[in-house]
Amino acid sequence: MVELSALFDGFAVVLTPFNLLLMMIGIVLGVVIGVLPGLGGANGVAILLPLTFTMPPTSAIIMLSCIYWGALFGGAITSILFNIPGEPWSVATTFDGYPMAQQGRAGEALTAAFTSSFVGAFVAVVMITFLAPLVAQFALKFGPPEFFSVYLLTFCSFIGMGKGSPWKTLASMMLGFALAAVGMDTVTGQLRLNFGFIELLRGFDFLIAVIGLFGIGEILLSMEEGLKFSGKTAKINPKVVFETWAKLPRYWLTSLRSCAIGCWMGITPGGATPASFMSYGVAKRMSRDGGKFGTGQLEGVVAPETAAHAAGTSALLPMLALGIPGSPTAAVLLGGLLIWGLQPGPLLFVEQKDFVWGLIASMYLGNIAGLIIVLTCVPLFAAILRIPFSIIAPVIIVICAIGAYTVHNAMLDIWLMLLFGVIGYTFKKLDYPLAPLVLALVLGDRAEDSFRQSMIISQGDVRVFFSNWLVGGITALALLMLFWPLIGRGLAHVRTVRPT
Amino acid sequence: MDNNQRTAEESDRASVSTRSVEIAVALILFTLGAIVVYDSYRLGSKWASDGPQSGYFPFYIGLLICIASVVTLAQAVRAKSGAGKPFVLWGPFKRVLTVLLPAALYVLCIKFIGIYVASAIYIAIFMIWLGKYSWWKGIAVGVVINAIFFMMFEVWFKVPLFKGELNPLSFLGY
């Protein structure tokens, strides 16, 4: 039970007035970000990151991770009341959440959504508490080939598990790697791909890419849809809350299943969005009331929300233990670690105990605080969406521009942000996934370093990635993930052939 | 009525088909991939005495971009179903442009008059022009929001933002 005592030390770190204040600010900001179109977890954190440069790292990560929890909660508000998913992972929540609101059961739907979010996050945090130190300890034995094979696994799972065309995932991911390669080569110091432009010396910062791709791109998409906000009013009172809580235990199996799906999808970089869809689909198939899904079933709100939060939270496990983020937002937090001068990776658990356990403790407290805040302040947050889009849109663009500028104090970055916005808009419309691009941009240099180090160790022999059972196992798993669509099709073929 | 109908028809018209955009994006990606391959080759994508050269890793990245975009291109060209589906209708696309073009102009203005003043003007014009607000409301919102930003960045967090080459806010002393 070393973890428990470490966790209590973590609580001691978090429970200072300053950190608690930051936690509250973070959650409120996060919910606002989650409610607003165009601002989400990833770019919200990216924009606010520069404000934390001068803070102690532990306080900074507490605030930023609380923004993330807040955004996860906030997405549910808009999807239930307005049928507009504020975040991609809350799309599945609209299927049953909005019909419930139409039937005048908005309070019930919201309570169910928030509570199941909390349950999902809580299970994931407990898992992180006990699993992350083990993974980190295990990963201390990793050398460059092992790390590269884990990177390979991360990226292969994107291709194999993605819903759209694997070629588009590949193209998007490799574009991220190529953008990461621009600028100074970290090994030899040679300039690459900058074609004589001094400004490109720094390379492309992924924070700019995140702000542009997710922020500006989202605004352009919302503009195209010509958003008309026509929401249901939210009435939440203690009576509704307690009545809903009394109903929720009935769905314990759905909840448990969704937690498992969410945790799995969060650790392997599937992310919150596919997790919520998958969990909704599974719940629909397994439930006795499956046929009624989509007409306002409480279970249809519980399933996606639990999974989305479990996935969103457990995406931090590989980020903390291995230095490999499981989602774009986790990637931004990882970028924060580098900026605050911490070296992400398994050594974090040895060298930065206060930081790691402070963060984990803040996850417990942050989610409890988040649940209370959203349950009590829903009408306030819903009121934000009644502000007309013609005020919100320019303000969000201004916020994005400021966020992009503060990363490096460079004018060029604001232009790049606009460019990334157009790319984000086009890619979204053509079903090129954006998450692999961002993750490749963040991990590009480190993946390349570990690849080159492995190559130097082995004198250019690719068999180094199969040199022992550990690295061989991970590489084999990566290849399995990569070719999963083909294997799955083959299995389905075998299954249909056999009966005849 | 007749006029309304005509504008409705006009806004239903597709600007370009999804297929052509798909092809264009694949071609752009291919070009980018080719550039990466070329530059990596120029830097050296093989082995030197001390290990892999600078272009070793990006060379294969570029190659993969080229392969992925060629396959996507082939799929887009061969696609039969939904090939004529519009990428975006003309009406919604106009709305997208009404955000994008002023945003570009706004970024251009930042260079000269700085983030705060440009943002205030941008928010005001956006509200008056697209939101049909009265001019004083637009200006009030623009100024108040940027006053809040100014306090937040310059005063509380001490993160100076770009004030432009002309620096119209120099009288504030920040």
XYZ file of C-alpha atoms in Angstrom:
674
model
C 0.000 0.000 0.000
C 2.844 2.341 -0.832
C 0.459 3.979 -3.270
C -1.993 4.939 -0.534
C 0.581 6.699 1.593
C 1.921 8.421 -1.506
C -1.624 9.438 -2.343
C -2.082 10.973 1.116
C 1.111 12.930 0.616
C -0.462 14.072 -2.630
C -3.565 15.270 -0.809
C -1.324 17.228 1.517
C 0.191 18.935 -1.527
C -3.188 19.770 -3.029
C -4.934 20.941 0.110
C -3.475 24.425 0.230
C -5.780 27.418 -0.248
C -3.908 28.492 -3.382
C -4.190 25.097 -5.057
C -7.847 24.687 -4.075
C -8.596 28.114 -5.516
C -6.851 27.193 -8.767
C -8.842 23.973 -8.811
C -12.129 25.853 -8.584
C -11.060 28.390 -11.217
C -9.958 25.544 -13.442
C -13.240 23.687 -13.214
C -15.425 26.742 -13.792
C -13.264 27.795 -16.751
C -13.345 24.238 -18.015
C -17.122 23.997 -17.947
C -17.372 27.352 -19.750
C -14.881 26.102 -22.338
C -16.795 22.857 -22.686
C -20.068 24.706 -23.202
C -18.747 27.155 -25.797
C -18.471 25.959 -29.374
C -14.954 26.227 -30.733
C -13.263 25.963 -27.372
C -12.645 22.493 -26.046
C -10.447 20.637 -23.615
C -7.398 20.497 -25.873
C -7.301 24.056 -27.178
C -8.668 25.525 -23.968
C -5.735 24.064 -22.077
C -3.376 25.095 -24.882
C -4.541 28.711 -24.726
C -4.230 28.922 -20.953
C -0.893 27.101 -20.793
C 1.206 30.279 -21.239
C -0.497 31.825 -18.191
C 0.943 29.048 -16.036
C 4.586 29.453 -17.080
C 5.401 31.329 -13.910
C 3.419 29.088 -11.543
C 4.927 26.155 -9.645
C 4.449 23.067 -11.882
C 2.177 21.273 -9.409
C -0.238 24.198 -9.142
C -0.127 24.647 -12.898
C -0.999 21.046 -13.668
C -3.779 21.071 -11.069
C -5.384 24.061 -12.744
C -4.959 22.726 -16.270
C -6.168 19.222 -15.482
C -9.193 20.724 -13.717
C -9.960 22.664 -16.894
C -9.942 19.300 -18.613
C -12.403 17.782 -16.083
C -14.580 20.847 -16.377
C -14.629 20.560 -20.175
C -15.624 16.908 -19.892
C -18.553 17.890 -17.652
C -19.482 20.892 -19.775
C -19.908 18.917 -22.977
C -22.903 17.130 -21.476
C -24.781 20.361 -20.723
C -24.955 21.512 -24.327
C -25.724 18.099 -25.756
C -28.657 17.525 -23.405
C -30.163 21.007 -23.368
C -29.356 22.217 -26.869
C -28.762 19.042 -28.845
C -25.392 20.579 -29.740
C -22.464 18.492 -28.619
C -20.032 21.021 -27.145
C -17.344 18.367 -27.408
C -16.976 15.464 -29.820
C -17.202 12.919 -26.998
C -20.653 14.141 -26.016
C -22.222 13.423 -29.414
C -23.478 10.066 -28.157
C -25.040 11.800 -25.166
C -27.378 13.744 -27.453
C -29.030 10.515 -28.688
C -30.992 9.994 -25.486
C -30.185 13.140 -23.550
C -31.933 15.587 -25.852
C -35.152 13.525 -26.171
C -35.254 13.446 -22.375
C -34.937 17.226 -22.266
C -37.742 17.506 -24.836
C -39.932 15.424 -22.561
C -39.225 17.850 -19.740
C -36.794 15.505 -18.021
C -33.727 17.702 -18.557
C -32.882 17.758 -14.863
C -32.951 13.981 -14.698
C -30.766 13.645 -17.802
C -28.256 16.194 -16.552
C -28.028 14.616 -13.106
C -27.551 11.193 -14.673
C -24.894 12.550 -17.059
C -22.916 14.340 -14.360
C -23.145 11.471 -11.921
C -22.066 8.874 -14.442
C -19.253 11.152 -15.605
C -18.138 11.281 -12.024
C -18.361 7.509 -11.622
C -16.393 6.930 -14.824
C -13.709 9.397 -13.830
C -13.512 8.017 -10.302
C -12.983 4.440 -11.468
C -10.326 5.643 -13.891
C -8.526 7.628 -11.187
C -8.514 4.640 -8.853
C -7.047 2.619 -11.694
C -4.391 5.273 -12.324
C -3.524 5.361 -8.615
C -2.654 1.684 -8.502
C -1.666 0.893 -12.066
C 0.392 3.925 -13.084
C 3.193 3.376 -10.526
C 3.470 -0.260 -11.624
C 3.612 0.670 -15.288
C 6.179 3.362 -14.544
C 8.324 0.972 -12.514
C 8.146 -1.547 -15.303
C 8.980 1.116 -17.868
C 12.141 2.085 -16.001
C 13.715 -0.960 -17.630
C 12.834 0.379 -21.073
C 15.581 1.289 -23.506
C 15.204 3.141 -26.791
C 13.883 0.098 -28.725
C 11.186 -0.524 -26.111
C 10.147 3.107 -26.171
C 10.001 3.162 -29.915
C 7.880 0.029 -29.930
C 5.451 1.696 -27.494
C 5.286 4.725 -29.803
C 4.695 2.331 -32.653
C 1.878 0.693 -30.698
C 0.312 4.099 -30.026
C 0.323 5.089 -33.666
C -0.593 1.691 -35.049
C -3.658 1.540 -32.819
C -4.818 4.807 -34.363
C -4.672 3.251 -37.807
C -6.167 -0.068 -36.789
C -8.843 1.206 -34.420
C -9.854 4.320 -36.347
C -13.311 4.414 -37.833
C -12.577 6.069 -41.165
C -10.122 5.296 -43.928
C -6.832 3.962 -42.499
C -4.995 5.747 -45.316
C -6.366 9.086 -44.211
C -5.322 8.336 -40.634
C -1.858 7.473 -41.930
C -1.644 10.633 -44.029
C -2.791 12.835 -41.150
C -0.376 11.176 -38.731
C 2.600 11.389 -41.073
C 1.814 15.042 -41.743
C 2.179 15.511 -37.981
C 5.544 13.737 -38.015
C 6.696 15.810 -40.979
C 5.701 19.062 -39.251
C 7.519 17.887 -36.127
C 10.671 17.310 -38.174
C 10.778 20.935 -39.377
C 13.487 22.988 -37.730
C 16.552 21.874 -35.858
C 17.397 18.195 -35.845
C 17.711 17.359 -32.152
C 20.512 14.852 -32.702
C 22.872 16.475 -35.205
C 21.775 20.103 -34.921
C 21.294 20.296 -38.658
C 18.428 22.424 -40.007
C 15.719 20.453 -41.732
C 12.859 21.356 -44.019
C 12.977 25.061 -43.279
C 14.035 26.051 -46.813
C 15.956 29.047 -45.575
C 13.165 30.581 -43.503
C 14.618 31.695 -40.187
C 11.149 31.776 -38.607
C 10.798 28.044 -39.170
C 13.911 27.367 -37.102
C 11.723 26.696 -34.077
C 9.596 24.301 -36.080
C 5.857 24.068 -35.750
C 4.628 24.251 -32.201
C 1.874 21.773 -31.528
C 0.101 24.266 -29.259
C -0.460 26.508 -32.274
C -1.670 23.510 -34.248
C -4.087 22.516 -31.487
C -5.494 26.037 -31.154
C -5.943 26.324 -34.925
C -7.156 22.821 -35.728
C -9.647 22.523 -32.898
C -10.476 26.180 -32.179
C -10.630 28.038 -35.483
C -11.622 24.886 -37.398
C -14.541 24.335 -35.030
C -15.721 27.952 -35.358
C -15.690 27.631 -39.151
C -17.714 24.422 -38.925
C -20.214 25.976 -36.506
C -20.543 28.949 -38.829
C -21.271 26.676 -41.760
C -24.016 24.916 -39.829
C -25.440 28.339 -39.009
C -25.957 27.617 -35.349
C -29.325 28.450 -33.996
C -29.399 27.888 -30.295
C -32.835 26.774 -29.250
C -32.372 25.156 -25.908
C -34.547 23.609 -23.272
C -34.492 25.181 -19.864
C -32.703 23.337 -17.133
C -34.336 22.944 -13.795
C -32.274 21.045 -11.317
C -33.393 20.911 -7.729
C -32.342 18.590 -4.929
C -35.515 16.532 -5.366
C -34.729 15.663 -8.996
C -31.126 14.924 -8.088
C -32.031 12.496 -5.322
C -34.774 10.840 -7.371
C -32.338 10.278 -10.232
C -29.687 8.995 -7.866
C -32.197 6.472 -6.572
C -32.735 5.205 -10.128
C -29.086 5.030 -11.128
C -28.021 1.914 -9.173
C -30.309 -0.066 -11.486
C -27.813 0.515 -14.274
C -24.767 -0.707 -12.366
C -23.909 -3.289 -15.022
C -24.051 -0.731 -17.856
C -21.976 1.576 -15.736
C -19.363 -1.057 -14.993
C -19.146 -2.106 -18.621
C -18.822 1.511 -19.750
C -16.037 2.081 -17.221
C -14.151 -0.906 -18.604
C -14.600 0.261 -22.207
C -13.595 3.793 -21.255
C -10.487 2.786 -19.329
C -9.315 0.509 -22.108
C -9.935 3.075 -24.841
C -8.252 5.765 -22.791
C -5.052 3.850 -22.151
C -4.723 2.668 -25.720
C -5.073 5.939 -27.563
C -8.626 5.447 -28.725
C -9.751 8.421 -26.749
C -13.013 9.564 -25.265
C -14.987 9.993 -28.480
C -14.875 6.418 -29.819
C -15.231 5.147 -26.247
C -18.529 6.978 -25.806
C -19.904 5.657 -29.108
C -18.729 2.139 -28.430
C -20.201 2.155 -24.950
C -23.528 3.490 -26.247
C -23.611 0.815 -28.930
C -22.780 -1.992 -26.514
C -25.351 -0.765 -23.980
C -27.983 -0.649 -26.712
C -27.235 -4.202 -27.747
C -27.069 -5.614 -24.214
C -29.922 -3.717 -22.592
C -33.403 -5.138 -22.205
C -34.763 -1.760 -23.322
C -32.321 -1.613 -26.236
C -35.109 -1.012 -28.721
C -36.185 2.129 -26.881
C -32.717 3.703 -27.074
C -32.833 7.080 -28.757
C -36.220 7.972 -27.324
C -34.963 9.245 -23.987
C -33.632 6.320 -21.989
C -31.680 7.130 -18.843
C -29.380 4.220 -19.636
C -28.522 5.831 -22.972
C -27.134 8.827 -21.117
C -25.312 6.799 -18.478
C -23.395 4.626 -20.940
C -21.648 7.243 -23.134
C -20.983 9.704 -20.317
C -19.388 7.088 -18.065
C -17.178 5.838 -20.879
C -16.201 9.308 -22.092
C -15.053 10.401 -18.651
C -13.335 7.107 -17.901
C -11.475 7.364 -21.213
C -10.669 11.038 -20.806
C -9.235 10.406 -17.372
C -7.342 7.220 -18.076
C -5.709 8.904 -21.083
C -3.492 10.487 -18.440
C -2.120 7.107 -17.335
C 0.237 6.549 -20.280
C 1.032 10.269 -20.216
C 2.213 10.070 -16.600
C 3.768 6.615 -16.582
C 5.385 6.507 -20.028
C 5.349 10.073 -21.287
C 3.042 9.040 -24.115
C -0.290 10.864 -24.117
C -3.498 8.994 -24.933
C -5.469 11.974 -26.220
C -4.858 15.445 -27.675
C -5.597 17.084 -24.319
C -3.193 14.745 -22.549
C -0.689 15.715 -25.249
C -1.114 19.379 -24.396
C -0.612 18.620 -20.698
C 2.530 16.703 -21.655
C 3.718 19.759 -23.547
C 3.135 21.674 -20.344
C 5.422 19.294 -18.440
C 8.231 20.007 -20.901
C 7.685 23.750 -20.611
C 7.710 23.658 -16.797
C 11.037 21.856 -17.007
C 9.917 18.343 -16.088
C 11.042 15.358 -18.088
C 8.013 13.204 -18.870
C 8.476 9.481 -18.608
C 8.702 6.766 -15.983
C 11.324 8.645 -13.980
C 8.668 11.203 -13.082
C 7.362 8.804 -10.438
C 10.805 8.619 -8.855
C 12.032 12.182 -9.173
C 8.862 14.258 -8.976
C 6.782 12.456 -6.362
C 5.044 15.627 -5.180
C 4.063 16.555 -8.697
C 2.714 13.150 -9.722
C 0.827 12.406 -6.535
C -0.381 15.973 -6.244
C -1.875 15.597 -9.700
C -3.471 12.237 -8.896
C -4.898 13.568 -5.619
C -6.238 16.601 -7.461
C -8.056 14.260 -9.835
C -10.062 12.863 -6.922
C -10.833 16.260 -5.455
C -11.320 17.923 -8.827
C -13.984 15.484 -9.888
C -15.881 15.785 -6.613
C -15.685 19.574 -6.806
C -16.680 19.406 -10.468
C -19.751 17.313 -9.738
C -20.909 19.761 -7.065
C -20.241 22.820 -9.228
C -22.049 21.522 -12.310
C -25.018 20.231 -10.334
C -25.513 23.566 -8.643
C -24.684 25.949 -11.472
C -26.222 24.359 -14.573
C -28.616 27.250 -15.336
C -25.719 29.712 -15.213
C -23.642 27.685 -17.629
C -26.610 27.103 -19.919
C -27.143 30.865 -20.009
C -23.753 31.234 -21.714
C -25.169 29.525 -24.765
C -27.929 32.097 -24.975
C -25.327 34.724 -25.789
C -25.693 35.191 -29.552
C -23.137 33.525 -31.785
C -22.225 36.855 -33.404
C -20.685 37.903 -30.092
C -19.214 34.546 -29.130
C -17.543 33.827 -32.483
C -15.307 36.929 -32.671
C -14.462 36.676 -28.970
C -13.355 33.071 -29.396
C -11.249 33.983 -32.416
C -9.647 36.779 -30.397
C -8.968 34.371 -27.507
C -7.405 31.877 -29.926
C -5.226 34.601 -31.451
C -4.034 35.729 -28.022
C -3.397 32.110 -27.046
C -1.386 31.495 -30.197
C 0.639 34.658 -29.713
C 1.551 34.016 -26.079
C 3.123 30.621 -26.840
C 6.267 32.168 -28.347
C 5.425 35.887 -28.616
C 5.552 35.515 -32.386
C 3.268 37.133 -34.963
C 3.904 34.296 -37.405
C 2.175 31.919 -35.002
C -1.140 33.779 -35.352
C -0.963 33.307 -39.125
C -0.076 29.656 -38.668
C -3.060 29.318 -36.343
C -5.375 30.599 -39.095
C -3.759 28.219 -41.575
C -4.228 25.310 -39.185
C -7.828 26.436 -38.777
C -8.450 26.046 -42.495
C -6.663 22.681 -42.453
C -8.771 21.594 -39.479
C -11.985 22.624 -41.233
C -11.077 20.813 -44.466
C -9.798 17.701 -42.676
C -12.933 17.489 -40.522
C -15.127 17.717 -43.596
C -13.139 15.034 -45.409
C -12.905 12.716 -42.373
C -9.175 13.013 -41.851
C -8.780 12.431 -38.092
C -7.057 15.284 -36.247
C -5.950 13.489 -33.072
C -3.169 11.445 -34.780
C -1.801 14.630 -36.361
C -1.547 16.375 -32.991
C -0.080 13.354 -31.227
C 2.484 12.840 -33.985
C 3.418 16.495 -33.805
C 3.989 16.209 -30.043
C 5.770 12.877 -30.064
C 7.531 13.233 -33.418
C 10.930 14.305 -32.137
C 10.962 11.826 -29.290
C 9.797 8.950 -31.454
C 12.513 9.832 -33.949
C 15.153 10.029 -31.225
C 14.269 6.623 -29.849
C 14.209 5.176 -33.351
C 17.607 6.582 -34.209
C 19.092 5.519 -30.893
C 17.796 2.000 -31.445
C 19.257 2.024 -34.925
C 22.612 3.182 -33.610
C 22.581 0.442 -30.954
C 21.796 -2.215 -33.520
C 23.914 -0.745 -36.316
C 20.889 -0.351 -38.544
C 19.386 -3.753 -37.964
C 15.575 -3.524 -37.767
C 15.519 -6.828 -35.894
C 16.389 -4.861 -32.743
C 12.631 -4.380 -32.334
C 12.305 -8.131 -31.861
C 15.500 -8.623 -29.863
C 13.872 -9.705 -26.583
C 10.441 -10.876 -25.490
C 9.396 -7.483 -24.149
C 10.162 -5.325 -27.154
C 9.193 -8.137 -29.480
C 5.857 -8.527 -27.745
C 5.032 -4.822 -27.946
C 6.109 -4.634 -31.582
C 4.053 -7.691 -32.442
C 1.049 -6.157 -30.671
C 1.613 -2.955 -32.641
C 1.631 -4.851 -35.927
C -1.481 -6.734 -34.845
C -3.202 -3.388 -34.198
C -1.976 -2.013 -37.521
C -3.408 -4.885 -39.514
C -6.471 -5.314 -37.319
C -8.938 -4.164 -40.016
C -7.553 -6.832 -42.360
C -7.479 -9.513 -39.645
C -11.000 -8.634 -38.549
C -12.236 -8.930 -42.108
C -10.465 -12.259 -42.479
C -12.049 -13.613 -39.292
C -15.483 -12.450 -40.387
C -14.892 -14.161 -43.707
C -13.925 -17.425 -42.010
C -16.989 -17.220 -39.790
C -19.396 -16.732 -42.700
C -17.770 -19.468 -44.762
C -17.806 -22.161 -42.091
C -21.592 -22.817 -41.820
C -21.957 -23.580 -45.535
C -41.008 36.393 -52.927
C -39.401 35.734 -56.272
C -36.250 37.321 -55.057
C -36.278 35.196 -51.908
C -36.664 32.075 -53.952
C -33.743 32.972 -56.126
C -31.444 33.546 -53.147
C -32.616 30.267 -51.661
C -31.737 28.480 -54.870
C -28.420 30.207 -54.964
C -27.549 29.169 -51.434
C -28.452 25.565 -52.191
C -25.997 25.483 -55.030
C -22.885 23.487 -54.310
C -19.590 25.328 -54.490
C -17.503 22.264 -55.391
C -18.030 18.548 -55.076
C -16.552 16.624 -52.162
C -14.729 14.530 -54.684
C -12.791 17.431 -56.186
C -11.793 18.695 -52.742
C -10.803 15.152 -51.802
C -8.600 14.957 -54.896
C -7.140 18.409 -54.336
C -6.249 17.622 -50.703
C -4.664 14.310 -51.710
C -2.589 16.116 -54.342
C -1.476 18.769 -51.857
C -0.514 16.074 -49.360
C 1.402 14.246 -52.073
C 3.298 17.431 -52.924
C 4.134 17.996 -49.250
C 5.304 14.409 -48.959
C 7.445 14.815 -52.062
C 8.982 17.996 -50.647
C 9.822 16.168 -47.411
C 11.353 13.281 -49.343
C 13.364 15.680 -51.515
C 14.723 17.719 -48.622
C 15.514 14.620 -46.568
C 17.364 13.158 -49.518
C 19.281 16.401 -49.868
C 20.277 16.292 -46.174
C 21.248 12.668 -46.442
C 18.835 9.882 -45.721
C 21.393 7.144 -45.333
C 24.033 6.158 -42.836
C 27.036 8.216 -41.900
C 29.963 7.033 -39.815
C 28.181 8.152 -36.634
C 24.772 6.641 -37.358
C 21.690 7.674 -39.295
C 21.833 11.071 -40.998
C 19.385 13.917 -40.409
C 17.140 12.945 -43.272
C 16.955 9.267 -42.341
C 13.680 9.371 -40.420
C 11.822 12.150 -42.308
C 12.651 10.430 -45.599
C 10.396 7.513 -44.725
C 7.786 9.852 -43.225
C 7.629 11.699 -46.539
C 7.456 8.433 -48.404
C 4.519 7.285 -46.262
C 2.694 10.587 -46.880
C 3.126 10.035 -50.616
C 1.856 6.447 -50.456
C -1.129 7.319 -48.247
C -2.114 10.240 -50.450
C -1.806 8.206 -53.650
C -4.135 5.553 -52.231
C -6.596 8.206 -51.027
C -6.386 9.858 -54.444
C -7.115 6.572 -56.194
C -10.037 5.897 -53.872
C -11.451 9.371 -54.485
C -11.113 9.071 -58.257
C -12.706 5.622 -58.360
C -15.481 6.392 -55.846
C -18.869 6.132 -57.506
C -21.329 6.568 -54.693
C -21.605 10.083 -53.403
C -19.034 11.298 -55.861
C -21.144 14.290 -56.783
C -21.955 15.090 -53.159
C -21.263 18.756 -52.532
C -18.341 19.601 -50.257
C -20.212 22.618 -48.981
C -23.261 24.493 -50.196
C -22.689 28.002 -51.449
C -24.825 29.628 -48.749
C -23.085 28.049 -45.744
C -19.720 28.547 -47.451
C -20.440 32.277 -47.634
C -21.016 32.218 -43.885
C -17.670 30.479 -43.413
C -15.977 33.152 -45.510
C -17.618 35.938 -43.517
C -15.690 34.609 -40.529
C -12.481 33.620 -42.243
C -11.771 36.702 -44.347
C -12.346 39.274 -41.579
C -10.255 37.050 -39.312
C -7.380 37.252 -41.793
C -7.799 41.022 -41.988
C -7.831 41.130 -38.192
C -4.535 39.254 -37.968
C -3.071 41.659 -40.508
C -4.193 44.611 -38.380
C -2.608 43.143 -35.236
C 0.794 43.730 -36.806
C 0.204 47.475 -36.855
C -2.160 48.390 -34.054
C -1.574 45.515 -31.650
C -3.794 42.784 -30.291
C -5.978 44.858 -27.964
C -7.053 47.600 -30.360
C -7.423 45.242 -33.318
C -9.515 42.839 -31.239
C -11.835 45.580 -30.013
C -12.404 46.798 -33.583
C -12.841 43.232 -34.857
C -15.437 42.299 -32.222
C -17.317 45.576 -32.750
C -17.424 45.240 -36.541
C -18.387 41.582 -36.365
C -21.297 42.379 -34.053
C -22.520 45.397 -36.011
C -22.101 43.846 -39.447
C -23.090 40.199 -38.912
C -25.030 40.408 -35.675
C -26.994 43.551 -36.702
C -26.362 45.173 -33.356
C -26.475 48.929 -32.951
C -23.026 50.483 -33.292
C -22.760 51.592 -29.672
C -23.455 48.088 -28.384
C -20.760 46.650 -30.627
C -18.189 49.192 -29.564
C -19.099 48.814 -25.888
C -18.704 45.023 -25.949
C -15.448 45.224 -27.922
C -13.916 47.769 -25.565
C -15.074 46.116 -22.339
C -13.872 42.644 -23.340
C -10.479 43.962 -24.342
C -10.202 46.030 -21.183
C -10.707 42.776 -19.264
C -8.049 41.034 -21.380
C -5.711 43.960 -20.819
C -6.110 43.770 -17.058
C -5.721 39.991 -17.105
C -2.601 39.799 -19.233
C -0.692 43.040 -18.619
C -1.634 43.690 -15.004
C -2.451 40.418 -13.236
C -0.467 37.738 -15.035
C 2.228 40.074 -16.374
C 2.246 38.427 -19.802
C 2.755 41.288 -22.251
C 0.889 40.905 -25.534
C 1.840 42.399 -28.870
C 0.939 46.083 -28.998
C 1.697 46.708 -32.647
C 4.267 48.664 -34.557
C 2.266 51.872 -34.151
C 1.448 51.056 -30.503
C -1.708 53.132 -30.083
C -1.897 52.172 -26.399
C 1.524 53.581 -25.506
C -0.122 56.272 -23.365
C -1.106 53.576 -20.831
C 2.530 53.031 -20.009
C 2.594 49.246 -20.413
